[in-house]
Short mmCIF file of C-alpha atoms in Angstrom, two decimals:
data_model
loop_
_atom_site.label_atom_id
_atom_site.label_comp_id
_atom_site.label_asym_id
_atom_site.label_seq_id
_atom_site.Cartn_x
_atom_site.Cartn_y
_atom_site.Cartn_z
CA TYR A 75 -0.12 -31.75 23.08
CA CYS A 76 -1.74 -28.93 21.07
CA PRO A 77 -5.26 -28.19 22.39
CA ASN A 78 -6.29 -26.34 19.27
CA SER A 79 -5.56 -29.12 16.79
CA LYS A 80 -6.12 -31.89 19.42
CA GLU A 81 -2.91 -33.60 18.35
CA GLY A 82 -0.04 -34.95 20.36
CA MET A 83 3.48 -34.55 18.99
CA ILE A 84 6.47 -36.80 19.54
CA PRO A 85 9.68 -35.55 17.90
CA SER A 86 11.22 -38.39 15.90
CA THR A 87 14.91 -38.92 16.71
CA LEU A 88 17.44 -41.66 16.11
CA GLN A 89 17.11 -42.62 19.76
CA ASN A 90 13.32 -43.07 19.86
CA ASN A 91 12.53 -44.03 16.26
CA ASN A 92 12.44 -47.77 17.00
CA SER A 93 10.05 -47.19 19.93
CA ILE A 94 7.74 -45.06 17.77
CA GLN A 95 7.67 -47.69 15.02
CA SER A 96 6.95 -50.37 17.65
CA ILE A 97 3.96 -48.39 19.00
CA ILE A 98 2.61 -47.85 15.47
CA SER A 99 2.92 -51.58 14.77
CA ASN A 100 1.53 -52.86 18.09
CA PHE A 101 -1.59 -50.68 17.95
CA SER A 102 -2.09 -51.02 14.19
CA PHE A 103 -1.94 -47.27 13.68
CA GLU A 104 -2.21 -46.15 10.09
CA GLN A 105 0.59 -43.92 8.86
CA ILE A 106 -0.70 -41.10 6.67
CA LYS A 107 1.02 -38.26 4.91
CA LYS A 108 -0.73 -34.99 5.57
CA LYS A 109 -2.00 -33.19 2.51
CA ASP A 110 -1.61 -29.47 2.09
CA VAL A 111 -4.68 -28.16 3.90
CA VAL A 112 -6.51 -25.12 2.55
CA PHE A 113 -7.89 -23.12 5.46
CA PRO A 114 -11.08 -21.12 4.91
CA GLU A 115 -11.22 -17.43 5.70
CA PRO A 116 -12.58 -16.98 9.24
CA GLU A 117 -16.06 -15.59 9.70
CA TYR A 118 -16.01 -12.62 12.05
CA ASN A 119 -18.95 -11.92 14.33
CA ILE A 120 -18.14 -8.32 15.17
CA ILE A 121 -20.16 -5.54 16.76
CA ASP A 122 -20.65 -2.27 14.86
CA PHE A 123 -19.22 0.67 16.85
CA ILE A 124 -19.04 3.07 13.91
CA PRO A 125 -22.40 4.83 14.62
CA LYS A 126 -21.06 5.76 18.07
CA LEU A 127 -17.82 6.99 16.51
CA LYS A 128 -19.64 9.18 14.00
CA GLU A 129 -21.70 10.79 16.77
CA LEU A 130 -18.46 12.21 18.21
CA ASN A 131 -17.76 14.37 15.11
CA LEU A 132 -14.01 13.95 15.45
CA GLY A 133 -11.58 16.15 13.59
CA LEU A 134 -10.26 13.22 11.54
CA GLU A 135 -12.30 10.89 9.36
CA CYS A 136 -12.37 7.14 9.88
CA ARG A 137 -12.03 5.73 6.39
CA PRO A 138 -14.27 2.80 5.36
CA TYR A 139 -11.42 0.27 5.39
CA GLN A 140 -10.44 1.40 8.92
CA GLU A 141 -13.96 0.73 10.25
CA PHE A 142 -13.38 -3.04 10.22
CA ALA A 143 -10.26 -2.63 12.38
CA VAL A 144 -12.10 -0.45 14.91
CA ASN A 145 -14.98 -2.94 15.17
CA TYR A 146 -12.64 -5.97 15.42
CA MET A 147 -10.46 -4.41 18.12
CA LEU A 148 -13.41 -3.38 20.26
CA THR A 149 -15.25 -6.69 19.80
CA TYR A 150 -12.33 -9.00 20.65
CA LYS A 151 -10.62 -6.55 23.07
CA ARG A 152 -7.17 -8.21 23.34
CA VAL A 153 -5.87 -8.44 19.80
CA ILE A 154 -2.98 -7.91 17.41
CA ASN A 155 -3.69 -5.40 14.64
CA GLY A 156 -1.37 -6.55 11.86
CA ASP A 157 -2.53 -4.14 9.17
CA ASP A 158 0.14 -3.37 6.59
CA MET A 159 2.23 -0.23 7.01
CA GLY A 160 0.50 2.84 5.59
CA ILE A 161 -3.07 1.72 6.28
CA GLY A 162 -3.22 3.76 9.47
CA LYS A 163 -2.96 1.54 12.56
CA THR A 164 -2.32 4.60 14.78
CA LEU A 165 -5.59 6.20 13.74
CA GLU A 166 -7.43 2.87 14.05
CA ALA A 167 -6.33 2.67 17.70
CA ILE A 168 -7.30 6.31 18.33
CA PHE A 169 -10.75 5.80 16.79
CA ALA A 170 -11.29 2.61 18.83
CA CYS A 171 -10.44 4.39 22.09
CA GLU A 172 -12.71 7.32 21.25
CA ALA A 173 -15.63 5.15 20.08
CA ALA A 174 -15.69 3.07 23.30
CA ASN A 175 -14.43 5.82 25.64
CA LEU A 176 -11.42 3.74 26.68
CA PHE A 177 -9.85 6.30 28.99
CA PRO A 178 -7.41 6.49 30.62
CA VAL A 179 -5.32 4.80 27.94
CA ILE A 180 -1.57 4.14 27.91
CA ILE A 181 0.31 4.21 24.60
CA VAL A 182 3.73 2.52 24.55
CA THR A 183 5.65 3.26 21.37
CA LEU A 184 9.05 4.31 20.00
CA SER A 185 10.60 7.56 21.23
CA SER A 186 10.68 8.90 17.68
CA VAL A 187 6.89 8.77 17.26
CA LYS A 188 5.57 9.92 20.64
CA GLU A 189 4.93 13.43 19.36
CA HIS A 190 3.35 12.01 16.20
CA TRP A 191 0.81 10.14 18.35
CA LYS A 192 0.05 13.30 20.31
CA ARG A 193 -0.33 15.41 17.17
CA LEU A 194 -2.75 12.95 15.56
CA TRP A 195 -4.82 12.60 18.72
CA GLN A 196 -5.11 16.36 19.11
CA GLN A 197 -6.28 16.59 15.51
CA ALA A 198 -8.92 13.94 16.21
CA ASN A 199 -10.03 15.37 19.56
CA PRO A 200 -8.47 18.66 20.76
CA ASN A 201 -10.19 18.28 24.15
CA ARG A 202 -8.23 15.21 25.19
CA LYS A 203 -5.78 15.69 28.06
CA ILE A 204 -2.55 14.11 26.80
CA GLU A 205 0.72 13.59 28.68
CA VAL A 206 3.89 12.63 26.80
CA LEU A 207 6.41 11.11 29.24
CA TYR A 208 10.15 11.86 29.11
CA ALA A 209 13.15 10.55 31.06
CA GLU A 210 14.22 13.97 32.30
CA LYS A 211 10.79 14.94 33.65
CA ASN A 212 8.70 13.58 36.53
CA ASP A 213 5.96 16.17 37.05
CA TYR A 214 2.85 14.91 35.22
CA ASN A 215 -0.92 15.17 35.55
CA TRP A 216 -1.76 11.55 36.31
CA SER A 217 -5.49 12.25 35.90
CA SER A 218 -5.07 12.85 32.15
CA ASP A 219 -6.83 10.81 29.45
CA VAL A 220 -3.86 9.64 27.39
CA PHE A 221 -0.31 8.77 28.49
CA ILE A 222 2.32 8.27 25.79
CA LEU A 223 5.76 6.84 26.56
CA ASN A 224 8.50 4.97 24.74
CA TYR A 225 9.56 1.39 25.48
CA ASN A 226 12.81 2.26 27.21
CA LEU A 227 10.87 4.34 29.74
CA LEU A 228 8.97 1.29 30.99
CA GLY A 229 11.91 0.23 33.13
CA LYS A 230 14.79 2.24 34.53
CA ASN A 231 17.50 0.16 32.87
CA ASP A 232 15.75 -1.00 29.71
CA VAL A 233 17.53 -1.22 26.37
CA THR A 234 17.33 1.59 23.84
CA GLU A 235 15.39 1.37 20.60
CA ASN A 236 18.64 1.34 18.63
CA GLU A 237 19.64 -2.00 20.12
CA LYS A 238 18.44 -5.30 18.72
CA THR A 239 15.01 -6.23 20.00
CA ASP A 240 15.88 -9.93 20.35
CA ASP A 241 18.10 -9.08 23.30
CA ASN A 242 19.06 -11.70 25.88
CA LYS A 243 18.96 -9.40 28.88
CA LYS A 244 17.63 -11.43 31.81
CA VAL A 245 16.58 -9.12 34.60
CA SER A 246 14.68 -10.50 37.57
CA ASN A 247 11.83 -8.48 39.03
CA PRO A 248 12.36 -5.26 37.00
CA LYS A 249 10.90 -2.01 38.33
CA PHE A 250 8.71 0.52 36.54
CA ARG A 251 10.29 3.91 35.93
CA PHE A 252 6.85 5.48 36.51
CA PRO A 253 5.01 3.42 39.20
CA GLU A 254 1.99 5.69 38.65
CA LEU A 255 1.31 3.83 35.38
CA VAL A 256 0.42 0.73 37.39
CA LYS A 257 -1.85 2.65 39.76
CA ILE A 258 -3.87 4.31 36.99
CA LYS A 259 -7.26 2.63 36.51
CA LYS A 260 -6.57 2.26 32.83
CA LYS A 261 -9.15 0.86 30.45
CA CYS A 262 -6.80 0.23 27.56
CA ILE A 263 -3.13 -0.26 26.68
CA VAL A 264 -1.80 0.13 23.14
CA TYR A 265 1.59 -1.40 22.30
CA ASP A 266 2.74 0.23 19.07
CA GLU A 267 5.36 -1.72 17.07
CA PHE A 268 4.31 -4.73 19.16
CA HIS A 269 7.14 -6.90 17.84
CA PHE A 270 9.40 -4.93 20.22
CA CYS A 271 7.82 -7.06 22.98
CA LYS A 272 8.91 -10.39 21.49
CA SER A 273 11.48 -11.14 24.23
CA GLY A 274 10.04 -12.27 27.55
CA SER A 275 13.45 -11.98 29.22
CA SER A 276 14.01 -8.27 28.48
CA ILE A 277 12.86 -5.55 30.86
CA ARG A 278 10.47 -4.13 28.28
CA GLY A 279 8.94 -7.57 27.69
CA GLN A 280 8.46 -8.33 31.38
CA LEU A 281 7.01 -4.91 32.23
CA ALA A 282 4.74 -4.90 29.18
CA LEU A 283 3.27 -8.16 30.49
CA LYS A 284 2.83 -6.78 34.03
CA LEU A 285 1.25 -3.57 32.78
CA ALA A 286 -1.29 -5.47 30.67
CA LYS A 287 -2.54 -7.71 33.49
CA LYS A 288 -6.17 -7.04 34.47
CA THR A 289 -6.53 -4.51 31.64
CA GLU A 290 -9.68 -5.18 29.64
CA TYR A 291 -8.46 -3.86 26.28
CA VAL A 292 -4.94 -4.55 25.03
CA PHE A 293 -4.11 -3.67 21.43
CA GLY A 294 -0.82 -4.71 19.80
CA LEU A 295 -0.07 -2.80 16.61
CA THR A 296 2.51 -4.20 14.20
CA GLY A 297 2.77 -4.67 10.46
CA THR A 298 5.32 -7.44 11.13
CA PRO A 299 4.18 -9.69 14.04
CA ILE A 300 7.25 -11.84 13.45
CA LEU A 301 10.52 -10.49 12.08
CA ASN A 302 12.40 -13.79 11.82
CA ARG A 303 10.64 -16.87 13.24
CA PRO A 304 7.34 -18.06 14.84
CA SER A 305 8.84 -18.26 18.34
CA GLU A 306 8.72 -14.45 18.37
CA LEU A 307 4.94 -14.70 18.78
CA ILE A 308 5.01 -16.47 22.13
CA HIS A 309 5.51 -13.47 24.41
CA PRO A 310 3.26 -11.02 22.49
CA LEU A 311 0.45 -13.60 22.63
CA THR A 312 1.12 -14.03 26.35
CA ILE A 313 0.86 -10.26 26.86
CA ILE A 314 -2.60 -10.18 25.27
CA ASP A 315 -3.48 -13.30 27.29
CA ARG A 316 -4.21 -15.52 24.28
CA PHE A 317 -1.29 -17.95 24.19
CA LYS A 318 -2.45 -20.53 26.74
CA GLU A 319 -6.04 -20.76 25.49
CA LEU A 320 -4.92 -21.24 21.87
CA PHE A 321 -1.76 -23.33 22.18
CA GLY A 322 -1.62 -24.79 25.68
CA THR A 323 2.00 -25.14 26.68
CA TRP A 324 5.20 -23.57 25.42
CA LYS A 325 6.48 -27.00 24.44
CA SER A 326 3.43 -27.87 22.35
CA PHE A 327 3.82 -24.58 20.43
CA VAL A 328 7.53 -24.85 19.66
CA TYR A 329 7.34 -28.47 18.54
CA ARG A 330 4.45 -27.80 16.20
CA TYR A 331 5.24 -24.34 14.84
CA CYS A 332 8.97 -23.83 15.44
CA ASP A 333 10.23 -27.19 14.11
CA ALA A 334 11.85 -27.60 17.53
CA GLU A 335 14.50 -30.20 18.25
CA LYS A 336 16.45 -31.20 21.32
CA THR A 337 20.14 -30.36 21.27
CA GLU A 338 22.98 -30.55 23.78
CA HIS A 339 22.23 -26.89 24.61
CA GLY A 340 18.48 -27.39 25.12
CA ILE A 341 15.55 -27.08 22.74
CA ASN A 342 16.34 -25.32 19.47
CA ARG A 343 13.22 -23.31 18.53
CA LYS A 344 14.66 -21.18 15.73
CA GLY A 345 12.90 -23.09 12.97
CA SER A 346 9.48 -22.83 11.38
CA SER A 347 6.73 -25.37 10.60
CA ASN A 348 2.97 -25.56 9.97
CA GLU A 349 2.92 -21.86 9.14
CA LYS A 350 -0.44 -21.81 7.35
CA GLU A 351 -2.14 -23.52 10.29
CA LEU A 352 -0.60 -21.01 12.71
CA ASN A 353 -1.77 -18.12 10.56
CA HIS A 354 -5.29 -19.60 10.46
CA ILE A 355 -5.48 -20.04 14.25
CA LEU A 356 -4.34 -16.47 14.83
CA LYS A 357 -6.74 -14.99 12.28
CA SER A 358 -9.64 -16.97 13.73
CA ASN A 359 -9.09 -15.70 17.26
CA CYS A 360 -7.03 -12.58 17.87
CA TYR A 361 -5.29 -11.27 14.76
CA PHE A 362 -6.20 -9.54 11.52
CA ARG A 363 -4.21 -8.13 8.65
CA ARG A 364 -5.01 -6.33 5.41
CA GLU A 365 -2.42 -5.61 2.72
CA LYS A 366 -2.18 -2.01 1.51
CA ARG A 367 -3.30 -2.87 -1.98
CA GLU A 368 -6.38 -4.67 -0.68
CA VAL A 369 -7.77 -1.46 0.78
CA LEU A 370 -5.90 1.35 -0.98
CA LYS A 371 -6.82 0.46 -4.53
CA ASP A 372 -5.22 3.58 -5.98
CA LEU A 373 -1.71 2.95 -4.60
CA PRO A 374 0.95 2.99 -7.33
CA ASP A 375 3.13 -0.01 -8.11
CA ILE A 376 6.52 -0.68 -6.48
CA GLN A 377 9.58 -1.34 -8.64
CA LYS A 378 12.54 -2.95 -6.83
CA SER A 379 16.02 -3.12 -8.37
CA ILE A 380 19.55 -4.06 -7.33
CA LEU A 381 22.31 -1.68 -8.41
CA ASN A 382 25.68 -3.43 -8.27
CA VAL A 383 28.71 -1.26 -7.45
CA GLU A 384 32.41 -1.84 -6.88
CA ILE A 385 34.08 -0.97 -3.60
CA SER A 386 37.08 1.37 -3.40
CA ASN A 387 38.74 -0.46 -0.50
CA LEU A 388 38.92 -3.96 -1.95
CA LYS A 389 42.42 -4.64 -0.58
CA GLU A 390 41.35 -3.70 2.98
CA TYR A 391 38.19 -5.78 2.59
CA ARG A 392 40.07 -8.88 1.40
CA ALA A 393 42.46 -8.65 4.38
CA ALA A 394 39.48 -8.61 6.77
CA GLU A 395 38.01 -11.55 4.86
CA VAL A 396 41.23 -13.52 5.38
CA ASN A 397 41.01 -12.82 9.12
CA LEU A 398 37.47 -14.22 9.19
CA ILE A 399 38.44 -17.33 7.21
CA GLU A 400 41.38 -18.01 9.52
CA TYR A 401 39.17 -17.58 12.59
CA LEU A 402 36.58 -20.02 11.23
CA ARG A 403 39.25 -22.55 10.31
CA LEU A 404 40.57 -22.54 13.89
CA ASN A 405 37.32 -22.21 15.82
CA TYR A 406 34.39 -23.52 13.75
CA SER A 407 33.88 -26.66 15.84
CA ILE A 408 33.45 -24.62 19.04
CA ILE A 409 31.36 -21.73 17.65
CA LYS A 410 28.01 -22.22 19.37
CA SER A 411 24.97 -20.02 19.69
CA GLU A 412 25.33 -17.36 22.42
CA SER A 413 28.95 -18.38 23.06
CA ALA A 414 31.98 -16.12 23.28
CA LYS A 415 33.30 -17.66 20.07
CA MET A 416 30.04 -16.78 18.30
CA ALA A 417 30.35 -13.21 19.58
CA GLU A 418 33.87 -12.95 18.14
CA PHE A 419 32.63 -14.36 14.84
CA LEU A 420 29.85 -11.72 14.72
CA VAL A 421 32.41 -8.95 15.29
CA LEU A 422 34.54 -10.18 12.37
CA ARG A 423 31.42 -10.58 10.22
CA ASN A 424 30.30 -7.02 10.99
CA VAL A 425 33.73 -5.67 10.07
CA LEU A 426 33.09 -6.97 6.55
CA ARG A 427 29.67 -5.29 6.46
CA GLN A 428 31.09 -1.94 7.61
CA LEU A 429 33.96 -2.10 5.11
CA SER A 430 31.44 -2.87 2.37
CA SER A 431 29.42 0.19 3.38
CA LYS A 432 32.52 2.40 3.49
CA GLY A 433 33.80 1.12 0.15
CA LYS A 434 30.58 1.96 -1.71
CA ILE A 435 30.59 5.70 -0.85
CA ASN A 436 32.32 6.93 -4.04
CA GLU A 437 30.01 5.06 -6.39
CA ILE A 438 26.94 6.04 -4.35
CA ILE A 439 27.93 9.71 -4.79
CA GLU A 440 28.27 9.14 -8.53
CA LEU A 441 24.81 7.53 -8.63
CA ILE A 442 23.25 10.38 -6.62
CA ASP A 443 24.86 13.00 -8.87
CA ASN A 444 23.43 11.24 -11.90
CA PHE A 445 19.98 11.11 -10.26
CA ILE A 446 20.06 14.84 -9.44
CA GLU A 447 21.16 15.76 -12.98
CA SER A 448 18.62 13.56 -14.75
CA THR A 449 15.48 14.28 -12.72
CA ASP A 450 13.85 16.97 -10.59
CA ARG A 451 12.54 14.45 -8.01
CA LYS A 452 13.53 14.08 -4.36
CA LEU A 453 15.40 11.04 -3.04
CA VAL A 454 15.52 9.38 0.40
CA ILE A 455 18.55 7.21 1.22
CA PHE A 456 18.57 4.72 4.10
CA GLY A 457 21.59 3.04 5.64
CA ILE A 458 22.94 1.53 8.85
CA TYR A 459 26.53 2.63 9.35
CA THR A 460 27.17 6.13 10.67
CA GLU A 461 30.51 6.70 8.90
CA ALA A 462 29.04 6.31 5.42
CA LEU A 463 25.83 8.22 6.17
CA ASP A 464 27.76 11.11 7.76
CA LYS A 465 30.07 11.44 4.75
CA LEU A 466 27.19 11.34 2.28
CA ALA A 467 25.07 13.86 4.20
CA SER A 468 28.06 16.21 4.60
CA HIS A 469 28.90 15.95 0.89
CA TYR A 470 25.40 17.07 -0.11
CA LYS A 471 24.88 19.40 2.89
CA SER A 472 21.67 17.52 3.59
CA TYR A 473 19.77 16.42 6.67
CA LEU A 474 20.73 13.15 8.37
CA VAL A 475 18.16 11.56 10.68
CA ASP A 476 19.84 9.08 13.02
CA GLY A 477 19.34 7.87 16.58
CA SER A 478 20.58 11.16 18.03
CA VAL A 479 17.66 13.10 16.49
CA PRO A 480 14.68 13.36 18.90
CA GLY A 481 11.19 12.60 17.61
CA GLU A 482 9.95 16.19 17.58
CA LEU A 483 12.99 17.38 15.60
CA LYS A 484 12.57 14.48 13.16
CA SER A 485 9.04 15.69 12.38
CA LEU A 486 10.34 19.22 11.78
CA ILE A 487 13.07 17.89 9.46
CA ILE A 488 10.48 15.96 7.44
CA ASP A 489 8.24 19.03 7.21
CA ASP A 490 11.17 21.16 6.02
CA PHE A 491 12.37 18.56 3.49
CA LYS A 492 8.88 18.57 1.96
CA ILE A 493 9.05 22.29 1.14
CA ASN A 494 12.74 23.22 0.83
CA GLY A 495 14.99 22.84 -2.18
CA ASP A 496 16.99 19.86 -0.83
CA ARG A 497 16.97 16.93 -3.21
CA VAL A 498 18.33 14.24 -0.88
CA LEU A 499 17.49 13.16 2.67
CA PHE A 500 19.62 10.60 4.54
CA GLY A 501 18.39 8.41 7.37
CA ASN A 502 19.35 5.54 9.63
CA ILE A 503 17.05 2.58 8.98
CA GLN A 504 15.93 2.34 12.61
CA ALA A 505 15.58 6.09 13.18
CA LEU A 506 13.92 7.23 9.93
CA GLY A 507 12.44 3.87 8.93
CA THR A 508 9.73 3.87 11.63
CA GLY A 509 7.10 6.37 12.70
CA THR A 510 7.66 8.67 9.73
CA ASP A 511 4.77 10.05 7.72
CA GLY A 512 4.67 12.68 5.00
CA LEU A 513 7.59 11.63 2.80
CA GLN A 514 5.18 9.95 0.38
CA GLU A 515 3.76 13.39 -0.47
CA VAL A 516 7.01 14.53 -2.11
CA CYS A 517 9.11 11.43 -2.69
CA SER A 518 8.74 8.20 -4.65
CA ASP A 519 12.43 7.28 -4.97
CA LEU A 520 14.09 5.36 -2.15
CA TRP A 521 17.57 3.83 -1.96
CA ILE A 522 18.85 1.32 0.62
CA VAL A 523 22.65 1.33 0.79
CA ASP A 524 23.14 -1.02 3.79
CA LEU A 525 21.04 -4.14 4.22
CA PRO A 526 19.53 -4.91 7.62
CA GLU A 527 19.28 -8.57 8.65
CA ARG A 528 15.47 -8.69 8.79
CA PRO A 529 13.02 -8.31 5.89
CA GLY A 530 10.64 -6.51 8.25
CA ASP A 531 13.09 -3.61 8.53
CA ILE A 532 13.13 -3.26 4.75
CA ASP A 533 9.33 -3.31 4.67
CA GLN A 534 9.25 -0.58 7.34
CA VAL A 535 11.57 1.57 5.22
CA ILE A 536 9.55 1.10 2.03
CA GLY A 537 6.41 1.85 4.02
CA ARG A 538 7.63 5.46 4.47
CA VAL A 539 6.76 6.20 0.82
CA ASP A 540 4.39 3.34 0.02
CA ARG A 541 1.33 4.68 1.82
CA SER A 542 -1.80 6.72 1.32
CA GLY A 543 -0.87 9.93 -0.45
CA ALA A 544 1.76 8.39 -2.78
CA LYS A 545 1.32 9.94 -6.22
CA ARG A 546 3.50 7.93 -8.63
CA ASN A 547 5.16 4.54 -9.05
CA ILE A 548 7.67 3.87 -6.29
CA ASP A 549 11.26 3.00 -7.21
CA VAL A 550 13.30 1.17 -4.57
CA ASN A 551 16.99 0.61 -5.35
CA PHE A 552 19.30 -1.60 -3.26
CA ILE A 553 22.93 -0.45 -3.66
CA LEU A 554 24.92 -3.67 -3.24
CA SER A 555 28.35 -4.99 -4.17
CA ASN A 556 28.91 -8.50 -5.49
CA GLN A 557 32.51 -8.19 -4.26
CA THR A 558 31.36 -8.30 -0.65
CA ILE A 559 29.12 -9.98 1.88
CA ASP A 560 26.15 -7.95 0.56
CA LEU A 561 24.76 -10.63 -1.74
CA LEU A 562 24.89 -13.35 0.92
CA LEU A 563 22.88 -11.10 3.20
CA TRP A 564 20.42 -10.39 0.39
CA GLU A 565 19.90 -14.12 -0.17
CA SER A 566 19.32 -14.65 3.56
CA ILE A 567 16.79 -11.79 3.74
CA GLU A 568 14.81 -13.17 0.83
CA SER A 569 14.67 -16.62 2.46
CA LYS A 570 13.57 -15.07 5.77
CA ARG A 571 10.84 -13.20 3.93
CA ILE A 572 9.36 -16.54 2.94
CA VAL A 573 8.94 -17.50 6.61
CA THR A 574 7.65 -14.12 7.81
CA ASN A 575 5.13 -14.14 4.97
CA ALA A 576 4.15 -17.67 5.97
CA VAL A 577 3.00 -16.64 9.44
CA ASN A 578 2.03 -13.01 8.86
CA ARG A 579 0.20 -13.68 5.60
CA GLY A 580 -0.37 -17.45 5.46
CA ILE A 581 2.17 -18.46 2.80
CA GLU A 582 4.32 -21.53 3.52
CA GLY A 583 8.13 -21.54 3.47
CA LYS A 584 11.50 -22.31 5.08
CA VAL A 585 14.39 -20.10 6.17
CA ILE A 586 18.13 -19.96 5.51
CA ASP A 587 20.33 -18.73 8.35
CA PHE A 588 22.64 -15.87 7.36
CA ASN A 589 25.45 -16.88 9.72
CA GLU A 590 25.34 -20.51 8.58
CA MET A 591 25.61 -19.32 4.97
CA ILE A 592 28.66 -17.19 5.79
CA ILE A 593 30.38 -19.97 7.73
CA TYR A 594 29.70 -22.48 4.93
CA LYS A 595 30.98 -20.14 2.21
CA TYR A 596 34.18 -19.09 3.95
CA LEU A 597 35.06 -22.56 5.22
CA LYS A 598 34.70 -23.74 1.64
CA MET A 599 37.10 -20.98 0.54
CA SER A 600 39.65 -22.08 3.16
#
C-alpha cells in the first residue's frame, strides 16, 4: 500500500493471475488503463531568509538563482538539494548555515574536496572556526563551528571513495571513528555527494543515518540523486527522515517505483517504474533541482562526439574474448547475481575493458598530437585504468591526478595547470571528476578515454568544465573502439541515462542492463 497515492498494489504473476481476475469479476471492478499523467509544478511556500543573509556582509555573494536554494533548504530543513553540477551547491549550503546560524555544523564529503570546502567557507566568513578531520590526527578543537570530514572517516573500517558506492558490506553495529561527532550539539549536517549514502548496509550508510538522528537540519547535496535505479533513493530518504511519511513501507516503494518482482533469490528491485510520479512526490516535499541552463543563461553549448579508434592489441583482445565466451557457454545457467560465478564473469568482462583501454593508447597519442599542433587550447583527459593514464601522462610529461593525490595537492595542481604552459592534464574519473573547480576558466576541451558504467559519472566529469566561468563552447569527445566492448557499454550508459533522467528530472524511461547485454551478445557468438 502506498500512502501517498492511496493505492494498493498486487504484483500480477502466473500463480495469482486467476485469483486477481476472480476478484475483479466478483466485485464488478472496472479495469482501466492509466493515461500518462501530467503533474503540475509544485507550489513552494518558502520563507525568505535572504535579508538576514545580506546583513552578514559575507565575503562571497549569494547569486539570485542561489537564493531559492537557501530559502528552500532552511524552510523544509531536511531536504535533498539536487541542483545541477556547476550551480554552486557548496556555496548554497554555506549561505544557508550562515543565514540561520546553524552552528556547529558537520560536513561529510569526499576526501578530495575537504580543503575546497574550507577554502570557500573562509572566503565567505574568515571568522569561522573550522576543523578539517584526518585519519592520522586526533587532536581537534571540538568547540569549533564547522567540522569537515570525508566519508571513510565516519567509521574505522569504511570503504574508500575509490571503491564502488553500491557495496554489499554488511557490518553490524559499526563504530564512529570520532565519537565526539555524536556528542557535539550540532544544528546541521551536510552530506555532500549524497548518493554515496545510497547503501544502508555499508558502514558509511549506517553511520550517516545515526549521525543525522535528532538533528534539525539535514542537507543532502547531489546533482545525481540516483546513479542507476530508484531503489538508490530509499536510504538517502531514510537519512533525511522522509521515506516513511511519503512512501510508507519498503515493499510499497519497490513494487510501485522499482518494478519489483519476486524471484527465487528474493525480491528483485533493480527495475524502474512510475518515474514521473516519483519525481513529482519528491519535488513536492523534500527535493528540488535546477538545470544549469535554467539559471546560467550565458553558459555555452556542449558538443558531444564519439571518436572511433582501432586497438593495437587486437589478437590479445580476441583471445580474452574467447575465454569469456567459453566461460559463458559452460556457466551461464548458474551465473546469478552476487554469486561466485557472477564475480568470475565480472573479472573476465573487466579484462576486456582493460585491454581495450591499453590498446587505444597509440591512437590516443596521435589524436593528442594533432590537437596540440592544430590549436593553442588546453585539454583535459579522463580515464579509469592506471596503466593507460600513466603511459599517457609520462609521454607528455604532464600531471596525472588519481586516487593517490590528496585533495590539497589536487587543488595546487589545478592552480598550476591554469597558469603554466602544459597543454594536457590527465585524471582518473573518480579522483579528478568530483570536487574540482577552476578548469572551466582555461579549458573547454574534454576527452573521456575509458567509459564508466554510470551516466552520473560522465555528468560529473563534464561538470568540471561546464560551469559558471566557462567562456566558449564545450567539446566533449569519447575515444571508443568499435572492435571492443566499448560500444556495448556506451549503449548501456545511454539507456541508464533515460532512467536517471526519469527520476532526477521527471522524464520517463526504461533501462538496459550492461551485463545482460554482454551475456546475450557473446552467447549468440558462441
